Amino acid sequence: MVIVLKRDCTAEQLQEVKRAMERGGVKVMVSQGSEVTILGAEGNASGLNQQALAQMPGVERVVPVSEPYKKANRKYHPDDTVVDIGRGVQVGGRKLAVIAGPCSVESQEQIVGIAESVQAAGAAAMRGGAYKPRTSPYSFQGMGLEGLRLLSEARQATGLPIVTELMSADQLPIFEETVDVIQIGARNMQNFDLLKKVGKVNKPILLKRGLANTIEEWLMSAEYIMAGGNDRVILCERGIRTFETYTRNTLDLSSVLAVKRLSHLPVVVDPSHACGRSWMVERMAMAAVAAGADGLIIEVHNDPKNALCDGAQSITPAEFEALMGKLAPLARCVGREL
């Protein structure tokens, strides 16, 4: 349940409504937006007298909420959330945030060189995997701590915030020290213990949609993080598994529209993992911007044919620069900018 207050509601009236809700056995979340102030009930709202609350001074209306997620729900937080990821970069709002870099860190020369290339082309942040979840135990699993160190070198060389995937709660202390944005990958989207742990840290979390998860399940995973106290959550659509095998996954751009209606959290799109084919990345990235995404996360490699991980879906620095040139006028068409 949410209670929408009148524009002229006084501070005293707000507090009286809040106390009445608390007497009904719920915690109260206060959301003061640019247009409206909302009181959201957290917990079992069955003890609340909706009719009595609706008649209290300062109350505009009472709105029942059927969705199980609360903190991520736009009904509780009408204004769009903008997540500050550090170094002057924000995700959400008018500016599109383009995050670019290789699937995995392979060497100092590789990661610093790519970081410098994508920065020159206009990227807002850099991605790169130090730890890699792979289907086969015999595939390259990432450089681990050395990969994190090299990512830090690339950040020092360029000033770009770094985004990398957390695989285990055991790694959390070093990630808190070295990483700007902690990515929770698709395979860990419903690793609830891990979600609870990152809900306690003071770092932005990029939460990828699971390969076979519904939008509601995705938002409920965001709720786990936010329930722990961390409201700096960025959602990432990276394609879902369907019957189609021509592409790696099926890019669900409708989810961008759905999530923007259901939630206030920013949404970025990963066309690289969604398609699995480098020649599709440019058009799917443009389609994501047209659909209303707040940003993109794109795999860029200086030598895709010899990449240790996901070379088939990686574009070159030159191709990334060309893509950025096409995104700039498109962004203006939808009221955004790079």
Short mmCIF file of C-alpha atoms in Angstrom, two decimals, residues 20-331:
data_model
loop_
_atom_site.label_atom_id
_atom_site.label_comp_id
_atom_site.label_asym_id
_atom_site.label_seq_id
_atom_site.Cartn_x
_atom_site.Cartn_y
_atom_site.Cartn_z
CA ALA A 20 -1.06 5.89 12.07
CA MET A 21 0.55 3.51 9.58
CA GLU A 22 3.14 2.37 12.11
CA ARG A 23 0.39 1.64 14.62
CA GLY A 24 -1.00 -0.71 11.97
CA GLY A 25 2.18 -2.78 12.17
CA VAL A 26 4.18 -1.67 9.14
CA LYS A 27 7.42 0.17 8.52
CA VAL A 28 6.95 3.38 6.55
CA MET A 29 9.14 4.47 3.64
CA VAL A 30 8.90 8.19 2.85
CA SER A 31 9.57 9.16 -0.77
CA GLN A 32 9.60 12.87 -1.51
CA GLY A 33 9.71 13.36 -5.26
CA SER A 34 9.70 16.47 -7.40
CA GLU A 35 5.93 16.33 -7.87
CA VAL A 36 4.52 14.26 -5.04
CA THR A 37 5.27 12.82 -1.60
CA ILE A 38 4.43 9.18 -0.96
CA LEU A 39 4.33 7.05 2.18
CA GLY A 40 4.93 3.39 1.40
CA ALA A 41 3.98 0.54 3.71
CA GLU A 42 6.67 -2.13 4.12
CA GLY A 43 5.52 -5.41 5.57
CA ASN A 44 2.08 -6.89 6.10
CA ALA A 45 -0.43 -4.09 5.44
CA SER A 46 -3.49 -6.15 6.39
CA GLY A 47 -3.69 -4.34 9.73
CA LEU A 48 -4.12 -0.93 8.10
CA ASN A 49 -7.54 0.69 7.88
CA GLN A 50 -7.49 2.05 4.34
CA GLN A 51 -10.71 4.02 4.69
CA ALA A 52 -9.56 5.75 7.86
CA LEU A 53 -6.18 6.59 6.34
CA ALA A 54 -7.83 7.99 3.20
CA GLN A 55 -9.82 10.46 5.32
CA MET A 56 -6.87 11.80 7.30
CA PRO A 57 -5.83 15.46 6.73
CA GLY A 58 -3.16 15.80 4.05
CA VAL A 59 -3.98 12.51 2.29
CA GLU A 60 -4.76 12.65 -1.43
CA ARG A 61 -5.47 8.95 -1.95
CA VAL A 62 -4.57 5.42 -0.85
CA VAL A 63 -3.26 3.05 -3.54
CA PRO A 64 -3.15 -0.73 -2.98
CA VAL A 65 0.04 -2.35 -4.30
CA SER A 66 -0.10 -5.97 -5.42
CA GLU A 67 3.52 -6.36 -6.52
CA PRO A 68 5.79 -8.09 -3.97
CA TYR A 69 8.69 -5.69 -4.57
CA LYS A 70 8.40 -2.38 -2.73
CA LYS A 71 11.65 -0.42 -2.69
CA ALA A 72 12.19 -1.06 -6.42
CA ASN A 73 8.58 -0.18 -7.24
CA ARG A 74 7.80 3.05 -9.07
CA LYS A 75 4.58 3.39 -7.06
CA TYR A 76 6.74 3.86 -3.98
CA HIS A 77 9.28 6.10 -5.75
CA PRO A 78 7.73 7.94 -8.73
CA ASP A 79 10.87 9.81 -9.83
CA ASP A 80 13.59 8.07 -11.85
CA THR A 81 16.62 7.09 -9.81
CA VAL A 82 20.02 8.30 -10.98
CA VAL A 83 22.94 6.21 -9.71
CA ASP A 84 26.28 7.94 -9.19
CA ILE A 85 29.08 5.46 -9.99
CA GLY A 86 31.89 7.88 -9.16
CA ARG A 87 34.40 9.99 -11.06
CA GLY A 88 31.63 12.26 -12.33
CA VAL A 89 29.66 9.48 -14.04
CA GLN A 90 25.96 8.84 -13.47
CA VAL A 91 23.61 6.17 -14.82
CA GLY A 92 20.10 7.44 -15.40
CA GLY A 93 18.92 10.93 -16.16
CA ARG A 94 19.48 12.67 -19.46
CA LYS A 95 22.96 11.33 -20.26
CA LEU A 96 23.44 7.83 -21.66
CA ALA A 97 26.20 5.89 -19.92
CA VAL A 98 28.15 3.66 -22.28
CA ILE A 99 30.32 1.06 -20.52
CA ALA A 100 32.86 -0.68 -22.72
CA GLY A 101 35.77 -3.08 -22.50
CA PRO A 102 36.81 -6.70 -22.95
CA CYS A 103 35.03 -9.73 -21.59
CA SER A 104 38.12 -10.57 -19.55
CA VAL A 105 41.38 -8.96 -18.55
CA GLU A 106 44.23 -10.70 -20.36
CA SER A 107 47.28 -8.49 -19.90
CA GLN A 108 48.38 -5.01 -18.85
CA GLU A 109 48.90 -3.97 -22.46
CA GLN A 110 45.50 -5.26 -23.51
CA ILE A 111 43.35 -3.73 -20.78
CA VAL A 112 45.10 -0.34 -20.63
CA GLY A 113 45.14 -0.07 -24.42
CA ILE A 114 41.43 -0.86 -24.74
CA ALA A 115 40.57 1.50 -21.87
CA GLU A 116 42.39 4.34 -23.59
CA SER A 117 40.64 3.56 -26.88
CA VAL A 118 37.11 3.46 -25.50
CA GLN A 119 37.73 6.58 -23.41
CA ALA A 120 38.83 8.46 -26.53
CA ALA A 121 35.63 7.33 -28.27
CA GLY A 122 33.43 8.64 -25.43
CA ALA A 123 32.85 5.72 -23.07
CA ALA A 124 31.74 6.72 -19.56
CA ALA A 125 33.10 3.62 -17.79
CA MET A 126 35.13 0.51 -18.47
CA ARG A 127 34.17 -3.13 -18.08
CA GLY A 128 36.48 -6.11 -17.78
CA GLY A 129 36.30 -9.49 -16.07
CA ALA A 130 38.88 -10.46 -13.47
CA TYR A 131 36.86 -13.51 -12.44
CA LYS A 132 34.90 -15.29 -15.16
CA PRO A 133 32.01 -17.75 -14.75
CA ARG A 134 32.42 -20.26 -17.58
CA THR A 135 30.23 -23.16 -18.61
CA SER A 136 33.25 -25.43 -18.94
CA PRO A 137 35.68 -25.87 -16.02
CA TYR A 138 38.47 -26.09 -18.61
CA SER A 139 37.83 -22.64 -20.08
CA PHE A 140 39.77 -19.54 -19.07
CA GLN A 141 38.48 -18.48 -15.66
CA GLY A 142 40.07 -15.03 -15.50
CA MET A 143 43.21 -13.62 -13.90
CA GLY A 144 41.70 -13.14 -10.46
CA LEU A 145 43.50 -10.71 -8.16
CA GLU A 146 46.01 -9.85 -10.87
CA GLY A 147 43.10 -8.94 -13.13
CA LEU A 148 41.74 -6.56 -10.48
CA ARG A 149 45.17 -4.96 -10.18
CA LEU A 150 45.37 -4.44 -13.95
CA LEU A 151 41.88 -2.95 -14.00
CA SER A 152 43.04 -0.47 -11.38
CA GLU A 153 46.00 0.40 -13.61
CA ALA A 154 43.63 1.04 -16.51
CA ARG A 155 41.48 3.27 -14.30
CA GLN A 156 44.55 5.20 -13.21
CA ALA A 157 45.60 5.67 -16.84
CA THR A 158 42.19 6.87 -18.04
CA GLY A 159 40.12 8.00 -15.05
CA LEU A 160 37.27 5.69 -16.12
CA PRO A 161 35.27 3.95 -13.37
CA ILE A 162 35.61 0.16 -13.58
CA VAL A 163 32.79 -2.40 -13.65
CA THR A 164 33.60 -6.03 -12.96
CA GLU A 165 31.78 -9.17 -11.85
CA LEU A 166 31.72 -10.50 -8.29
CA MET A 167 31.55 -14.28 -8.13
CA SER A 168 31.69 -14.96 -4.40
CA ALA A 169 31.08 -13.14 -1.13
CA ASP A 170 34.64 -14.12 -0.15
CA GLN A 171 35.89 -11.65 -2.76
CA LEU A 172 33.76 -8.78 -1.44
CA PRO A 173 36.40 -7.04 0.74
CA ILE A 174 38.87 -6.65 -2.15
CA PHE A 175 36.05 -5.55 -4.49
CA GLU A 176 35.02 -2.86 -2.01
CA GLU A 177 38.59 -1.56 -2.06
CA THR A 178 39.27 -1.65 -5.80
CA VAL A 179 36.04 -1.65 -7.85
CA ASP A 180 33.69 1.26 -8.67
CA VAL A 181 30.67 -0.84 -9.73
CA ILE A 182 30.11 -4.43 -8.62
CA GLN A 183 28.43 -6.56 -11.27
CA ILE A 184 26.20 -9.46 -10.28
CA GLY A 185 26.10 -11.71 -13.31
CA ALA A 186 23.16 -13.54 -14.84
CA ARG A 187 24.08 -16.83 -13.21
CA ASN A 188 24.09 -15.22 -9.76
CA MET A 189 20.94 -13.15 -10.16
CA GLN A 190 19.15 -15.42 -7.68
CA ASN A 191 22.11 -16.15 -5.43
CA PHE A 192 20.20 -14.64 -2.53
CA ASP A 193 23.01 -14.90 0.02
CA LEU A 194 25.27 -12.95 -2.33
CA LEU A 195 22.52 -10.38 -2.96
CA LYS A 196 22.13 -9.88 0.79
CA LYS A 197 25.87 -9.32 1.14
CA VAL A 198 26.08 -6.68 -1.59
CA GLY A 199 23.02 -5.05 -0.07
CA LYS A 200 25.26 -4.11 2.86
CA VAL A 201 28.06 -2.43 0.86
CA ASN A 202 28.35 1.18 -0.19
CA LYS A 203 28.93 0.46 -3.87
CA PRO A 204 26.70 0.67 -6.96
CA ILE A 205 25.49 -2.77 -8.06
CA LEU A 206 24.91 -3.66 -11.71
CA LEU A 207 22.39 -6.52 -11.62
CA LYS A 208 22.13 -8.59 -14.78
CA ARG A 209 18.90 -10.37 -15.61
CA GLY A 210 19.11 -14.15 -15.37
CA LEU A 211 19.02 -16.06 -18.63
CA ALA A 212 15.63 -17.65 -17.79
CA ASN A 213 14.11 -15.22 -15.31
CA THR A 214 10.94 -13.16 -15.46
CA ILE A 215 10.90 -9.41 -15.03
CA GLU A 216 9.27 -9.79 -11.61
CA GLU A 217 12.00 -12.21 -10.47
CA TRP A 218 14.61 -9.74 -11.69
CA LEU A 219 13.02 -6.91 -9.73
CA MET A 220 12.72 -9.11 -6.67
CA SER A 221 16.48 -9.71 -6.84
CA ALA A 222 16.94 -5.94 -6.90
CA GLU A 223 14.65 -5.82 -3.88
CA TYR A 224 16.98 -8.16 -1.98
CA ILE A 225 19.84 -5.69 -2.50
CA MET A 226 17.75 -2.64 -1.64
CA ALA A 227 16.24 -4.31 1.43
CA GLY A 228 19.78 -4.55 2.80
CA GLY A 229 20.13 -0.77 2.59
CA ASN A 230 21.88 -0.37 -0.76
CA ASP A 231 19.59 1.51 -3.15
CA ARG A 232 22.29 2.13 -5.80
CA VAL A 233 21.08 -0.60 -8.16
CA ILE A 234 21.42 -0.56 -11.95
CA LEU A 235 19.48 -3.21 -13.89
CA CYS A 236 21.03 -4.81 -16.97
CA GLU A 237 19.09 -6.62 -19.70
CA ARG A 238 21.45 -9.10 -21.40
CA GLY A 239 19.08 -11.38 -23.27
CA ILE A 240 17.11 -14.44 -22.20
CA ARG A 241 17.26 -18.05 -23.31
CA THR A 242 14.54 -19.06 -25.76
CA PHE A 243 14.10 -21.82 -28.35
CA GLU A 244 16.18 -19.77 -30.82
CA THR A 245 19.79 -20.92 -31.23
CA TYR A 246 21.02 -18.65 -34.02
CA THR A 247 21.86 -15.95 -31.50
CA ARG A 248 23.45 -16.61 -28.13
CA ASN A 249 20.32 -15.33 -26.36
CA THR A 250 17.21 -13.39 -27.35
CA LEU A 251 17.46 -9.69 -26.58
CA ASP A 252 14.24 -8.72 -24.80
CA LEU A 253 14.02 -4.99 -25.48
CA SER A 254 10.41 -5.00 -24.30
CA SER A 255 11.80 -5.54 -20.81
CA VAL A 256 13.31 -2.03 -20.92
CA LEU A 257 9.86 -0.53 -21.45
CA ALA A 258 8.27 -2.81 -18.85
CA VAL A 259 10.88 -2.14 -16.17
CA LYS A 260 10.79 1.62 -16.76
CA ARG A 261 7.04 1.49 -16.09
CA LEU A 262 7.26 -0.83 -13.08
CA SER A 263 10.41 0.50 -11.44
CA HIS A 264 12.34 3.73 -10.91
CA LEU A 265 15.72 2.02 -11.28
CA PRO A 266 17.95 2.76 -14.30
CA VAL A 267 18.26 0.08 -16.98
CA VAL A 268 21.21 -0.60 -19.27
CA VAL A 269 21.35 -3.10 -22.13
CA ASP A 270 24.12 -5.55 -23.02
CA PRO A 271 23.73 -6.31 -26.75
CA SER A 272 27.01 -8.25 -26.84
CA HIS A 273 25.89 -11.10 -24.57
CA ALA A 274 22.37 -10.95 -25.93
CA CYS A 275 23.37 -11.58 -29.54
CA GLY A 276 26.71 -13.35 -29.29
CA ARG A 277 27.57 -12.04 -32.75
CA SER A 278 29.69 -8.94 -33.16
CA TRP A 279 28.03 -7.81 -36.39
CA MET A 280 24.69 -7.49 -34.57
CA VAL A 281 25.97 -5.32 -31.74
CA GLU A 282 25.74 -1.95 -33.50
CA ARG A 283 22.08 -2.21 -34.54
CA MET A 284 20.95 -3.78 -31.28
CA ALA A 285 22.74 -1.06 -29.33
CA MET A 286 20.92 1.57 -31.36
CA ALA A 287 17.61 -0.24 -30.85
CA ALA A 288 18.21 -0.27 -27.09
CA VAL A 289 18.73 3.48 -27.05
CA ALA A 290 15.54 3.96 -29.07
CA ALA A 291 13.69 1.72 -26.58
CA GLY A 292 14.65 4.00 -23.70
CA ALA A 293 17.68 2.32 -22.12
CA ASP A 294 19.73 4.49 -19.78
CA GLY A 295 22.97 3.08 -21.09
CA LEU A 296 24.82 0.24 -22.79
CA ILE A 297 27.49 -2.25 -21.80
CA ILE A 298 29.49 -3.36 -24.82
CA GLU A 299 32.35 -5.82 -25.23
CA VAL A 300 35.35 -4.32 -27.02
CA HIS A 301 38.56 -6.22 -27.75
CA ASN A 302 41.64 -5.19 -29.68
CA ASP A 303 42.03 -8.70 -31.20
CA PRO A 304 38.67 -10.51 -31.06
CA LYS A 305 39.86 -13.55 -33.03
CA ASN A 306 42.41 -14.33 -30.35
CA ALA A 307 40.38 -13.26 -27.30
CA LEU A 308 40.49 -15.69 -24.38
CA CYS A 309 36.77 -15.21 -23.77
CA ASP A 310 33.77 -14.27 -25.97
CA GLY A 311 35.72 -12.99 -28.96
CA ALA A 312 32.83 -13.76 -31.32
CA GLN A 313 30.65 -11.08 -29.72
CA SER A 314 33.37 -8.44 -29.26
CA ILE A 315 33.76 -5.44 -31.53
CA THR A 316 37.07 -3.70 -32.19
CA PRO A 317 38.00 -0.25 -30.86
CA ALA A 318 37.51 1.18 -34.36
CA GLU A 319 34.04 -0.33 -34.60
CA PHE A 320 33.22 1.01 -31.14
CA GLU A 321 34.26 4.51 -32.20
CA ALA A 322 32.03 4.26 -35.27
CA LEU A 323 29.13 3.08 -33.10
CA MET A 324 29.52 6.02 -30.72
CA GLY A 325 29.34 8.36 -33.69
CA LYS A 326 25.99 6.85 -34.66
CA LEU A 327 24.61 6.83 -31.12
CA ALA A 328 25.12 10.57 -30.57
CA PRO A 329 22.49 11.82 -33.08
CA LEU A 330 20.15 8.95 -32.16
CA ALA A 331 20.33 9.92 -28.50
#
